[in-house]
């Protein structure tokens, strides 16, 4: 088969068919090659000077005629004189390329002949701008300026070719046409972007002025306009100006057109409320800045004039020593301090009112003093008396036991919340329901008891034991697991514990929280002492005992139910058969304390059947308060006695039961105690009393804040509101238990005081109580001396420094603190100095945003 499609090949084939003489075979094209026309540069939209030429050749390099070649534009948008061309006698195909109209971009053409080596071939070319054909304004037109002064912006013209491509390197001639001004240069050359610029100085006349740009090849010059104005500030009133209030500027040259005139004060934009050519009324910006001299600037177009005037806030903070101010509106979280030469000190709290342990609000706390003010360092803290011995919270064996117990009980409460709904229905009469502890028991009787198997992950799983009745008191039935370790409680021990439950534990708890329910009809609390509690150490940790909602429902709802009021207590284990060693003497010391706490839960849980349970912090705070008031009954003390360090940590009589220390240890950990030398970063503001382990979400160690911290809040409420409550503080707490509200709403109901007020006063009390003289009564704790407990000494002993609540110590200087505050907590800032410049303290969110509603600032003047 003959390759190629030339006319010569056709003739030869015809001769052969007719039997003609011998002929040479037609040459065959094998390769397509580029001859010329590639890599050219030309004006956009114009034909290139050289044609595009390709050649079809044989394998020996001879040109082949009659080969069809297709040319196509593949980039740049140009055109071709011919798209389909047949090679001539030399084997060449030729076309002319007119470039696309866009300058600068890649432009390409391909030549294709099917089956030939080298096909397709690509030609590339570069389009450049053509000659100048048009002028346009890039920027700088219609400016406003002062007479005989340069305009604020350069005048910029753009030169383009016929296809709007920018033309570089072109001289632009500049000339003032009216107004008598001048240009910095008579001619400038365009840049790669086609622009040329010049500075224009206006003439001395007021009003319209003009200039023009001209380019060779463009018939019409390009006009620019400007206006010269005489902008003047004559007066600004009032003097001083007041943030957030109206002020008036008088003068001339103001432009009433919307947006044509602007006013700033100290760089902050002011809202114009009325304007004429000679008067501007505006609102002085308010962004929590200190009293200061500020630059007031009026700008009309490119003309600006300014004057310096004093600016002060609408009001300065004015507090008497001991007074507290609470600020809740997000826009008002600003404290303004007037310049003063006398020494003053303030405690400032940034507080979250969110009733959620998961809530963590970022806060930016900024202090700014008037420009040029001298630094005002903080006042020194009072020097603490020397002590022969410093001790840590939790350093005694008993305190370590109760620390472990608190954490374990918290895990049990968390399990309980996962097992039972928020509201348990109140049981109805059911003759078929059987309780584990009937009313007609005698000492020595043996009955089966189902101990909730907390190690299983469900309180409704159980371990059944055989329990023998060891003592029956007026208020309790004491039972012992028959498989308990040997050498546990004796009969006398059970009788002694029974007597302590009868008086004073039961009577005090009932006086404060109400009578327990009697679901089982035996008129007593069941106390089950069992090794199973000891064995739970491996799963939930060391626990001294627990009560549970499981016993408030029928076994059809929860198989572990003994249906009654029961407490499951740890058994003495002298040899450590079921966990660590737990001597009888230690158990006798711990039992009254734990029972006082857990009996409170029995009362709370039973009385809240059919209604929402108390929140965890209320429940544990009340149970911790039970430890305190039962301790008072045992020790012969009372509330309102402003007790100090010696009593709080049992230093006055170490032989007695340590009734009080745990609450203060919990507070120390909330304040940030970690070790004898370190404190937790972010305490207390990132910690909270709203939830216990494992969900409090804060950095404080121990997860104990849900006990002692709300106890301190409830103790403060009892001291402040108990004396005026009908029936006293005991009736107040009974009302909390008997109501249907829970959490903050419960506190508001019994006190009649908004939660934002209560939390602010309590939070301030934690630091100022007994530390500073003259504090308002609401900022004190009458039952305990907080300053003495955390910073005082008793018989040469005191707590380590790391147990203290330590505010950020600042003078009246400029600084910024970035903090985060968790629900129901406060960050503490002590600001003081011997003298001060005008200072503004601003509390905002990130990027100067307003804090959400639910955040507040409180401040107490301490000195």
PDB file of C-alpha atoms in Angstrom, residues 580-824:
ATOM      1  CA  UNK A 580      -5.254  -2.963 103.591  1.00  0.00           C
ATOM      2  CA  UNK A 581      -5.034  -3.340 107.348  1.00  0.00           C
ATOM      3  CA  UNK A 582      -7.780  -1.476 109.174  1.00  0.00           C
ATOM      4  CA  UNK A 583      -7.481  -1.738 112.964  1.00  0.00           C
ATOM      5  CA  UNK A 584     -10.501  -1.665 115.263  1.00  0.00           C
ATOM      6  CA  UNK A 585      -9.319   1.516 117.000  1.00  0.00           C
ATOM      7  CA  UNK A 586      -9.098   3.294 113.655  1.00  0.00           C
ATOM      8  CA  UNK A 587     -12.525   2.064 112.630  1.00  0.00           C
ATOM      9  CA  UNK A 588     -14.037   3.298 115.914  1.00  0.00           C
ATOM     10  CA  UNK A 589     -12.532   6.748 115.258  1.00  0.00           C
ATOM     11  CA  UNK A 590     -13.817   6.920 111.683  1.00  0.00           C
ATOM     12  CA  UNK A 591     -17.308   5.447 112.059  1.00  0.00           C
ATOM     13  CA  UNK A 592     -19.088   8.358 113.841  1.00  0.00           C
ATOM     14  CA  UNK A 593     -17.716  10.844 111.335  1.00  0.00           C
ATOM     15  CA  UNK A 594     -18.750   8.759 108.313  1.00  0.00           C
ATOM     16  CA  UNK A 595     -22.172   7.925 109.727  1.00  0.00           C
ATOM     17  CA  UNK A 596     -22.911  11.613 110.397  1.00  0.00           C
ATOM     18  CA  UNK A 597     -22.123  12.278 106.723  1.00  0.00           C
ATOM     19  CA  UNK A 598     -23.958   9.298 105.231  1.00  0.00           C
ATOM     20  CA  UNK A 599     -27.054   9.647 107.425  1.00  0.00           C
ATOM     21  CA  UNK A 600     -27.473  13.069 105.835  1.00  0.00           C
ATOM     22  CA  UNK A 601     -27.613  11.367 102.427  1.00  0.00           C
ATOM     23  CA  UNK A 602     -30.189   8.880 103.687  1.00  0.00           C
ATOM     24  CA  UNK A 603     -32.366  11.798 104.779  1.00  0.00           C
ATOM     25  CA  UNK A 604     -31.810  13.742 101.554  1.00  0.00           C
ATOM     26  CA  UNK A 605     -32.458  10.809  99.222  1.00  0.00           C
ATOM     27  CA  UNK A 606     -35.587   9.668 100.988  1.00  0.00           C
ATOM     28  CA  UNK A 607     -37.154  13.103 101.370  1.00  0.00           C
ATOM     29  CA  UNK A 608     -36.521  13.882  97.693  1.00  0.00           C
ATOM     30  CA  UNK A 609     -38.375  10.824  96.377  1.00  0.00           C
ATOM     31  CA  UNK A 610     -40.813  11.961  93.717  1.00  0.00           C
ATOM     32  CA  UNK A 611     -38.990  15.280  93.215  1.00  0.00           C
ATOM     33  CA  UNK A 612     -35.630  16.245  91.670  1.00  0.00           C
ATOM     34  CA  UNK A 613     -32.676  15.189  93.805  1.00  0.00           C
ATOM     35  CA  UNK A 614     -30.400  17.824  95.215  1.00  0.00           C
ATOM     36  CA  UNK A 615     -27.427  18.608  92.995  1.00  0.00           C
ATOM     37  CA  UNK A 616     -24.269  16.728  93.928  1.00  0.00           C
ATOM     38  CA  UNK A 617     -22.600  19.807  95.416  1.00  0.00           C
ATOM     39  CA  UNK A 618     -25.659  20.567  97.565  1.00  0.00           C
ATOM     40  CA  UNK A 619     -25.864  16.983  98.732  1.00  0.00           C
ATOM     41  CA  UNK A 620     -22.167  16.697  99.603  1.00  0.00           C
ATOM     42  CA  UNK A 621     -21.970  20.235 100.967  1.00  0.00           C
ATOM     43  CA  UNK A 622     -24.812  19.506 103.391  1.00  0.00           C
ATOM     44  CA  UNK A 623     -23.283  16.171 104.393  1.00  0.00           C
ATOM     45  CA  UNK A 624     -19.974  17.951 105.079  1.00  0.00           C
ATOM     46  CA  UNK A 625     -21.879  20.516 107.133  1.00  0.00           C
ATOM     47  CA  UNK A 626     -23.323  17.582 109.102  1.00  0.00           C
ATOM     48  CA  UNK A 627     -19.749  16.583 110.004  1.00  0.00           C
ATOM     49  CA  UNK A 628     -19.218  20.105 111.338  1.00  0.00           C
ATOM     50  CA  UNK A 629     -22.384  20.458 113.404  1.00  0.00           C
ATOM     51  CA  UNK A 630     -22.205  16.915 114.810  1.00  0.00           C
ATOM     52  CA  UNK A 631     -18.588  17.695 115.701  1.00  0.00           C
ATOM     53  CA  UNK A 632     -19.796  20.795 117.533  1.00  0.00           C
ATOM     54  CA  UNK A 633     -22.262  18.675 119.491  1.00  0.00           C
ATOM     55  CA  UNK A 634     -19.574  16.171 120.430  1.00  0.00           C
ATOM     56  CA  UNK A 635     -16.913  18.789 121.243  1.00  0.00           C
ATOM     57  CA  UNK A 636     -19.223  21.204 123.037  1.00  0.00           C
ATOM     58  CA  UNK A 637     -18.812  23.994 120.496  1.00  0.00           C
ATOM     59  CA  UNK A 638     -21.272  25.995 118.470  1.00  0.00           C
ATOM     60  CA  UNK A 639     -21.648  28.086 115.352  1.00  0.00           C
ATOM     61  CA  UNK A 640     -20.779  31.780 115.231  1.00  0.00           C
ATOM     62  CA  UNK A 641     -17.655  31.400 117.428  1.00  0.00           C
ATOM     63  CA  UNK A 642     -15.069  32.486 114.788  1.00  0.00           C
ATOM     64  CA  UNK A 643     -12.956  29.406 115.425  1.00  0.00           C
ATOM     65  CA  UNK A 644      -9.391  29.389 114.167  1.00  0.00           C
ATOM     66  CA  UNK A 645      -6.549  27.165 113.060  1.00  0.00           C
ATOM     67  CA  UNK A 646      -6.211  25.168 116.284  1.00  0.00           C
ATOM     68  CA  UNK A 647      -9.802  23.928 116.173  1.00  0.00           C
ATOM     69  CA  UNK A 648     -10.003  23.588 112.391  1.00  0.00           C
ATOM     70  CA  UNK A 649      -7.107  21.112 112.273  1.00  0.00           C
ATOM     71  CA  UNK A 650      -7.615  19.570 115.733  1.00  0.00           C
ATOM     72  CA  UNK A 651      -4.337  20.993 117.046  1.00  0.00           C
ATOM     73  CA  UNK A 652      -6.022  21.956 120.315  1.00  0.00           C
ATOM     74  CA  UNK A 653      -6.834  18.342 121.255  1.00  0.00           C
ATOM     75  CA  UNK A 654      -5.249  15.736 118.955  1.00  0.00           C
ATOM     76  CA  UNK A 655      -6.694  12.924 121.071  1.00  0.00           C
ATOM     77  CA  UNK A 656     -10.227  13.786 119.913  1.00  0.00           C
ATOM     78  CA  UNK A 657     -11.863  12.985 116.586  1.00  0.00           C
ATOM     79  CA  UNK A 658     -10.789  15.406 113.840  1.00  0.00           C
ATOM     80  CA  UNK A 659     -14.257  16.625 112.882  1.00  0.00           C
ATOM     81  CA  UNK A 660     -13.411  19.744 110.892  1.00  0.00           C
ATOM     82  CA  UNK A 661     -10.172  19.457 108.915  1.00  0.00           C
ATOM     83  CA  UNK A 662     -11.577  17.843 105.778  1.00  0.00           C
ATOM     84  CA  UNK A 663     -13.612  20.853 104.718  1.00  0.00           C
ATOM     85  CA  UNK A 664     -10.595  23.132 105.035  1.00  0.00           C
ATOM     86  CA  UNK A 665      -8.390  20.635 103.182  1.00  0.00           C
ATOM     87  CA  UNK A 666     -10.918  20.645 100.334  1.00  0.00           C
ATOM     88  CA  UNK A 667     -10.755  24.444 100.269  1.00  0.00           C
ATOM     89  CA  UNK A 668      -6.952  24.414 100.254  1.00  0.00           C
ATOM     90  CA  UNK A 669      -6.986  22.173  97.198  1.00  0.00           C
ATOM     91  CA  UNK A 670      -9.525  24.474  95.555  1.00  0.00           C
ATOM     92  CA  UNK A 671      -7.133  27.355  96.276  1.00  0.00           C
ATOM     93  CA  UNK A 672      -4.472  25.421  94.358  1.00  0.00           C
ATOM     94  CA  UNK A 673      -2.551  23.375  96.960  1.00  0.00           C
ATOM     95  CA  UNK A 674      -0.518  20.689  95.230  1.00  0.00           C
ATOM     96  CA  UNK A 675       2.592  20.053  97.352  1.00  0.00           C
ATOM     97  CA  UNK A 676       4.432  21.810 100.138  1.00  0.00           C
ATOM     98  CA  UNK A 677       6.206  23.938  97.547  1.00  0.00           C
ATOM     99  CA  UNK A 678       3.935  24.032  94.476  1.00  0.00           C
ATOM    100  CA  UNK A 679       0.497  25.270  93.581  1.00  0.00           C
ATOM    101  CA  UNK A 680      -1.731  24.268  90.683  1.00  0.00           C
ATOM    102  CA  UNK A 681      -1.672  26.678  87.750  1.00  0.00           C
ATOM    103  CA  UNK A 682      -5.128  28.087  87.080  1.00  0.00           C
ATOM    104  CA  UNK A 683      -6.520  27.642  90.615  1.00  0.00           C
ATOM    105  CA  UNK A 684      -9.024  28.485  91.821  1.00  0.00           C
ATOM    106  CA  UNK A 685     -10.570  30.051  88.733  1.00  0.00           C
ATOM    107  CA  UNK A 686     -10.330  26.929  86.566  1.00  0.00           C
ATOM    108  CA  UNK A 687     -11.564  24.629  89.340  1.00  0.00           C
ATOM    109  CA  UNK A 688     -15.147  24.329  90.564  1.00  0.00           C
ATOM    110  CA  UNK A 689     -17.309  22.927  93.338  1.00  0.00           C
ATOM    111  CA  UNK A 690     -20.151  22.034  90.961  1.00  0.00           C
ATOM    112  CA  UNK A 691     -19.108  18.440  90.252  1.00  0.00           C
ATOM    113  CA  UNK A 692     -16.946  15.734  91.727  1.00  0.00           C
ATOM    114  CA  UNK A 693     -14.847  13.010  90.143  1.00  0.00           C
ATOM    115  CA  UNK A 694     -14.529  12.185  87.376  1.00  0.00           C
ATOM    116  CA  UNK A 695     -16.256  15.152  85.723  1.00  0.00           C
ATOM    117  CA  UNK A 696     -15.256  18.402  87.429  1.00  0.00           C
ATOM    118  CA  UNK A 697     -12.982  19.244  84.532  1.00  0.00           C
ATOM    119  CA  UNK A 698     -10.596  21.407  86.528  1.00  0.00           C
ATOM    120  CA  UNK A 699      -6.867  21.188  87.232  1.00  0.00           C
ATOM    121  CA  UNK A 700      -7.083  21.077  91.050  1.00  0.00           C
ATOM    122  CA  UNK A 701      -5.752  17.886  92.630  1.00  0.00           C
ATOM    123  CA  UNK A 702      -7.840  15.493  94.689  1.00  0.00           C
ATOM    124  CA  UNK A 703     -11.250  16.046  93.083  1.00  0.00           C
ATOM    125  CA  UNK A 704     -12.534  16.960  96.560  1.00  0.00           C
ATOM    126  CA  UNK A 705     -13.901  20.419  95.829  1.00  0.00           C
ATOM    127  CA  UNK A 706     -17.504  19.167  95.658  1.00  0.00           C
ATOM    128  CA  UNK A 707     -17.376  18.565  99.457  1.00  0.00           C
ATOM    129  CA  UNK A 708     -15.623  21.300 101.402  1.00  0.00           C
ATOM    130  CA  UNK A 709     -16.056  24.202  98.978  1.00  0.00           C
ATOM    131  CA  UNK A 710     -19.874  24.065  98.901  1.00  0.00           C
ATOM    132  CA  UNK A 711     -19.747  23.424 102.667  1.00  0.00           C
ATOM    133  CA  UNK A 712     -18.053  26.808 103.038  1.00  0.00           C
ATOM    134  CA  UNK A 713     -20.797  28.375 100.869  1.00  0.00           C
ATOM    135  CA  UNK A 714     -23.541  26.716 102.939  1.00  0.00           C
ATOM    136  CA  UNK A 715     -21.813  27.638 106.209  1.00  0.00           C
ATOM    137  CA  UNK A 716     -21.597  31.250 105.014  1.00  0.00           C
ATOM    138  CA  UNK A 717     -25.296  31.186 104.073  1.00  0.00           C
ATOM    139  CA  UNK A 718     -26.164  29.732 107.498  1.00  0.00           C
ATOM    140  CA  UNK A 719     -24.135  32.422 109.285  1.00  0.00           C
ATOM    141  CA  UNK A 720     -25.604  35.227 107.195  1.00  0.00           C
ATOM    142  CA  UNK A 721     -29.221  34.173 106.735  1.00  0.00           C
ATOM    143  CA  UNK A 722     -29.783  31.552 109.440  1.00  0.00           C
ATOM    144  CA  UNK A 723     -30.382  34.023 112.297  1.00  0.00           C
ATOM    145  CA  UNK A 724     -33.170  35.722 110.348  1.00  0.00           C
ATOM    146  CA  UNK A 725     -34.746  32.547 108.985  1.00  0.00           C
ATOM    147  CA  UNK A 726     -37.834  31.347 110.884  1.00  0.00           C
ATOM    148  CA  UNK A 727     -36.495  28.484 112.978  1.00  0.00           C
ATOM    149  CA  UNK A 728     -32.857  29.456 112.421  1.00  0.00           C
ATOM    150  CA  UNK A 729     -30.214  27.791 110.293  1.00  0.00           C
ATOM    151  CA  UNK A 730     -31.541  24.316 111.055  1.00  0.00           C
ATOM    152  CA  UNK A 731     -34.909  25.201 109.536  1.00  0.00           C
ATOM    153  CA  UNK A 732     -33.151  26.825 106.576  1.00  0.00           C
ATOM    154  CA  UNK A 733     -31.405  23.566 105.677  1.00  0.00           C
ATOM    155  CA  UNK A 734     -34.554  21.535 106.278  1.00  0.00           C
ATOM    156  CA  UNK A 735     -36.279  23.843 103.806  1.00  0.00           C
ATOM    157  CA  UNK A 736     -33.571  23.153 101.235  1.00  0.00           C
ATOM    158  CA  UNK A 737     -34.034  19.397 101.627  1.00  0.00           C
ATOM    159  CA  UNK A 738     -37.833  19.519 101.642  1.00  0.00           C
ATOM    160  CA  UNK A 739     -38.220  21.762  98.580  1.00  0.00           C
ATOM    161  CA  UNK A 740     -38.446  20.848  94.926  1.00  0.00           C
ATOM    162  CA  UNK A 741     -35.745  23.212  93.677  1.00  0.00           C
ATOM    163  CA  UNK A 742     -32.119  22.186  93.326  1.00  0.00           C
ATOM    164  CA  UNK A 743     -28.818  23.965  92.876  1.00  0.00           C
ATOM    165  CA  UNK A 744     -28.623  27.738  92.686  1.00  0.00           C
ATOM    166  CA  UNK A 745     -32.418  28.034  92.511  1.00  0.00           C
ATOM    167  CA  UNK A 746     -32.654  26.314  95.899  1.00  0.00           C
ATOM    168  CA  UNK A 747     -30.296  28.837  97.501  1.00  0.00           C
ATOM    169  CA  UNK A 748     -32.230  31.740  96.010  1.00  0.00           C
ATOM    170  CA  UNK A 749     -35.519  30.315  97.263  1.00  0.00           C
ATOM    171  CA  UNK A 750     -34.463  29.957 100.905  1.00  0.00           C
ATOM    172  CA  UNK A 751     -32.528  33.237 101.134  1.00  0.00           C
ATOM    173  CA  UNK A 752     -34.484  35.506  98.798  1.00  0.00           C
ATOM    174  CA  UNK A 753     -31.155  36.855  97.484  1.00  0.00           C
ATOM    175  CA  UNK A 754     -30.050  36.686  93.809  1.00  0.00           C
ATOM    176  CA  UNK A 755     -27.394  34.070  93.146  1.00  0.00           C
ATOM    177  CA  UNK A 756     -25.049  36.660  91.628  1.00  0.00           C
ATOM    178  CA  UNK A 757     -25.056  38.531  94.936  1.00  0.00           C
ATOM    179  CA  UNK A 758     -24.569  35.437  97.083  1.00  0.00           C
ATOM    180  CA  UNK A 759     -21.735  34.007  95.009  1.00  0.00           C
ATOM    181  CA  UNK A 760     -19.942  37.359  94.865  1.00  0.00           C
ATOM    182  CA  UNK A 761     -20.170  37.899  98.628  1.00  0.00           C
ATOM    183  CA  UNK A 762     -19.116  34.340  99.455  1.00  0.00           C
ATOM    184  CA  UNK A 763     -16.207  34.397  96.999  1.00  0.00           C
ATOM    185  CA  UNK A 764     -14.914  37.673  98.451  1.00  0.00           C
ATOM    186  CA  UNK A 765     -15.309  36.301 101.989  1.00  0.00           C
ATOM    187  CA  UNK A 766     -12.912  33.455 101.263  1.00  0.00           C
ATOM    188  CA  UNK A 767     -10.092  36.016 101.081  1.00  0.00           C
ATOM    189  CA  UNK A 768     -11.105  39.077 103.116  1.00  0.00           C
ATOM    190  CA  UNK A 769     -12.634  37.379 106.192  1.00  0.00           C
ATOM    191  CA  UNK A 770     -10.722  38.590 109.269  1.00  0.00           C
ATOM    192  CA  UNK A 771      -7.848  39.733 107.020  1.00  0.00           C
ATOM    193  CA  UNK A 772      -8.872  43.370 106.706  1.00  0.00           C
ATOM    194  CA  UNK A 773     -10.700  45.453 109.316  1.00  0.00           C
ATOM    195  CA  UNK A 774     -13.976  47.115 108.504  1.00  0.00           C
ATOM    196  CA  UNK A 775     -15.350  44.608 105.998  1.00  0.00           C
ATOM    197  CA  UNK A 776     -19.114  44.601 105.404  1.00  0.00           C
ATOM    198  CA  UNK A 777     -20.889  41.965 107.494  1.00  0.00           C
ATOM    199  CA  UNK A 778     -21.901  40.023 104.355  1.00  0.00           C
ATOM    200  CA  UNK A 779     -18.207  39.527 103.542  1.00  0.00           C
ATOM    201  CA  UNK A 780     -17.429  37.718 106.789  1.00  0.00           C
ATOM    202  CA  UNK A 781     -17.793  34.197 108.148  1.00  0.00           C
ATOM    203  CA  UNK A 782     -18.840  34.378 111.776  1.00  0.00           C
ATOM    204  CA  UNK A 783     -18.299  30.688 112.548  1.00  0.00           C
ATOM    205  CA  UNK A 784     -14.682  30.435 111.376  1.00  0.00           C
ATOM    206  CA  UNK A 785     -11.694  32.770 111.075  1.00  0.00           C
ATOM    207  CA  UNK A 786     -10.495  32.130 107.526  1.00  0.00           C
ATOM    208  CA  UNK A 787      -7.430  34.360 107.820  1.00  0.00           C
ATOM    209  CA  UNK A 788      -6.242  32.644 110.988  1.00  0.00           C
ATOM    210  CA  UNK A 789      -6.870  29.163 109.583  1.00  0.00           C
ATOM    211  CA  UNK A 790      -4.819  29.642 106.426  1.00  0.00           C
ATOM    212  CA  UNK A 791      -2.271  32.242 107.528  1.00  0.00           C
ATOM    213  CA  UNK A 792      -2.212  32.184 111.317  1.00  0.00           C
ATOM    214  CA  UNK A 793      -0.309  30.020 113.790  1.00  0.00           C
ATOM    215  CA  UNK A 794      -1.305  27.781 116.679  1.00  0.00           C
ATOM    216  CA  UNK A 795       1.264  26.738 119.235  1.00  0.00           C
ATOM    217  CA  UNK A 796       4.031  27.386 116.732  1.00  0.00           C
ATOM    218  CA  UNK A 797       2.363  25.511 113.829  1.00  0.00           C
ATOM    219  CA  UNK A 798       0.802  26.813 110.649  1.00  0.00           C
ATOM    220  CA  UNK A 799      -0.217  25.575 107.229  1.00  0.00           C
ATOM    221  CA  UNK A 800       2.236  25.710 104.369  1.00  0.00           C
ATOM    222  CA  UNK A 801       2.149  28.826 102.183  1.00  0.00           C
ATOM    223  CA  UNK A 802       0.863  26.770  99.256  1.00  0.00           C
ATOM    224  CA  UNK A 803      -2.494  26.217 101.001  1.00  0.00           C
ATOM    225  CA  UNK A 804      -3.426  29.890 100.786  1.00  0.00           C
ATOM    226  CA  UNK A 805      -5.795  31.633  98.408  1.00  0.00           C
ATOM    227  CA  UNK A 806      -3.342  33.912  96.562  1.00  0.00           C
ATOM    228  CA  UNK A 807      -4.722  36.656  94.301  1.00  0.00           C
ATOM    229  CA  UNK A 808      -2.681  38.054  91.460  1.00  0.00           C
ATOM    230  CA  UNK A 809      -0.786  40.924  93.099  1.00  0.00           C
ATOM    231  CA  UNK A 810      -0.755  44.062  90.977  1.00  0.00           C
ATOM    232  CA  UNK A 811      -0.102  47.743  91.398  1.00  0.00           C
ATOM    233  CA  UNK A 812      -1.821  50.514  89.477  1.00  0.00           C
ATOM    234  CA  UNK A 813       0.177  49.886  86.315  1.00  0.00           C
ATOM    235  CA  UNK A 814      -0.597  48.846  82.749  1.00  0.00           C
ATOM    236  CA  UNK A 815      -0.759  45.080  82.203  1.00  0.00           C
ATOM    237  CA  UNK A 816      -2.866  42.309  80.695  1.00  0.00           C
ATOM    238  CA  UNK A 817      -3.779  38.936  82.237  1.00  0.00           C
ATOM    239  CA  UNK A 818      -5.288  36.183  80.102  1.00  0.00           C
ATOM    240  CA  UNK A 819      -7.333  33.839  82.284  1.00  0.00           C
ATOM    241  CA  UNK A 820     -10.165  31.313  82.077  1.00  0.00           C
ATOM    242  CA  UNK A 821     -12.966  30.993  84.637  1.00  0.00           C
ATOM    243  CA  UNK A 822     -14.963  27.815  85.250  1.00  0.00           C
ATOM    244  CA  UNK A 823     -18.596  27.686  86.337  1.00  0.00           C
ATOM    245  CA  UNK A 824     -19.276  29.147  89.848  1.00  0.00           C
TER     246      UNK A 824
END
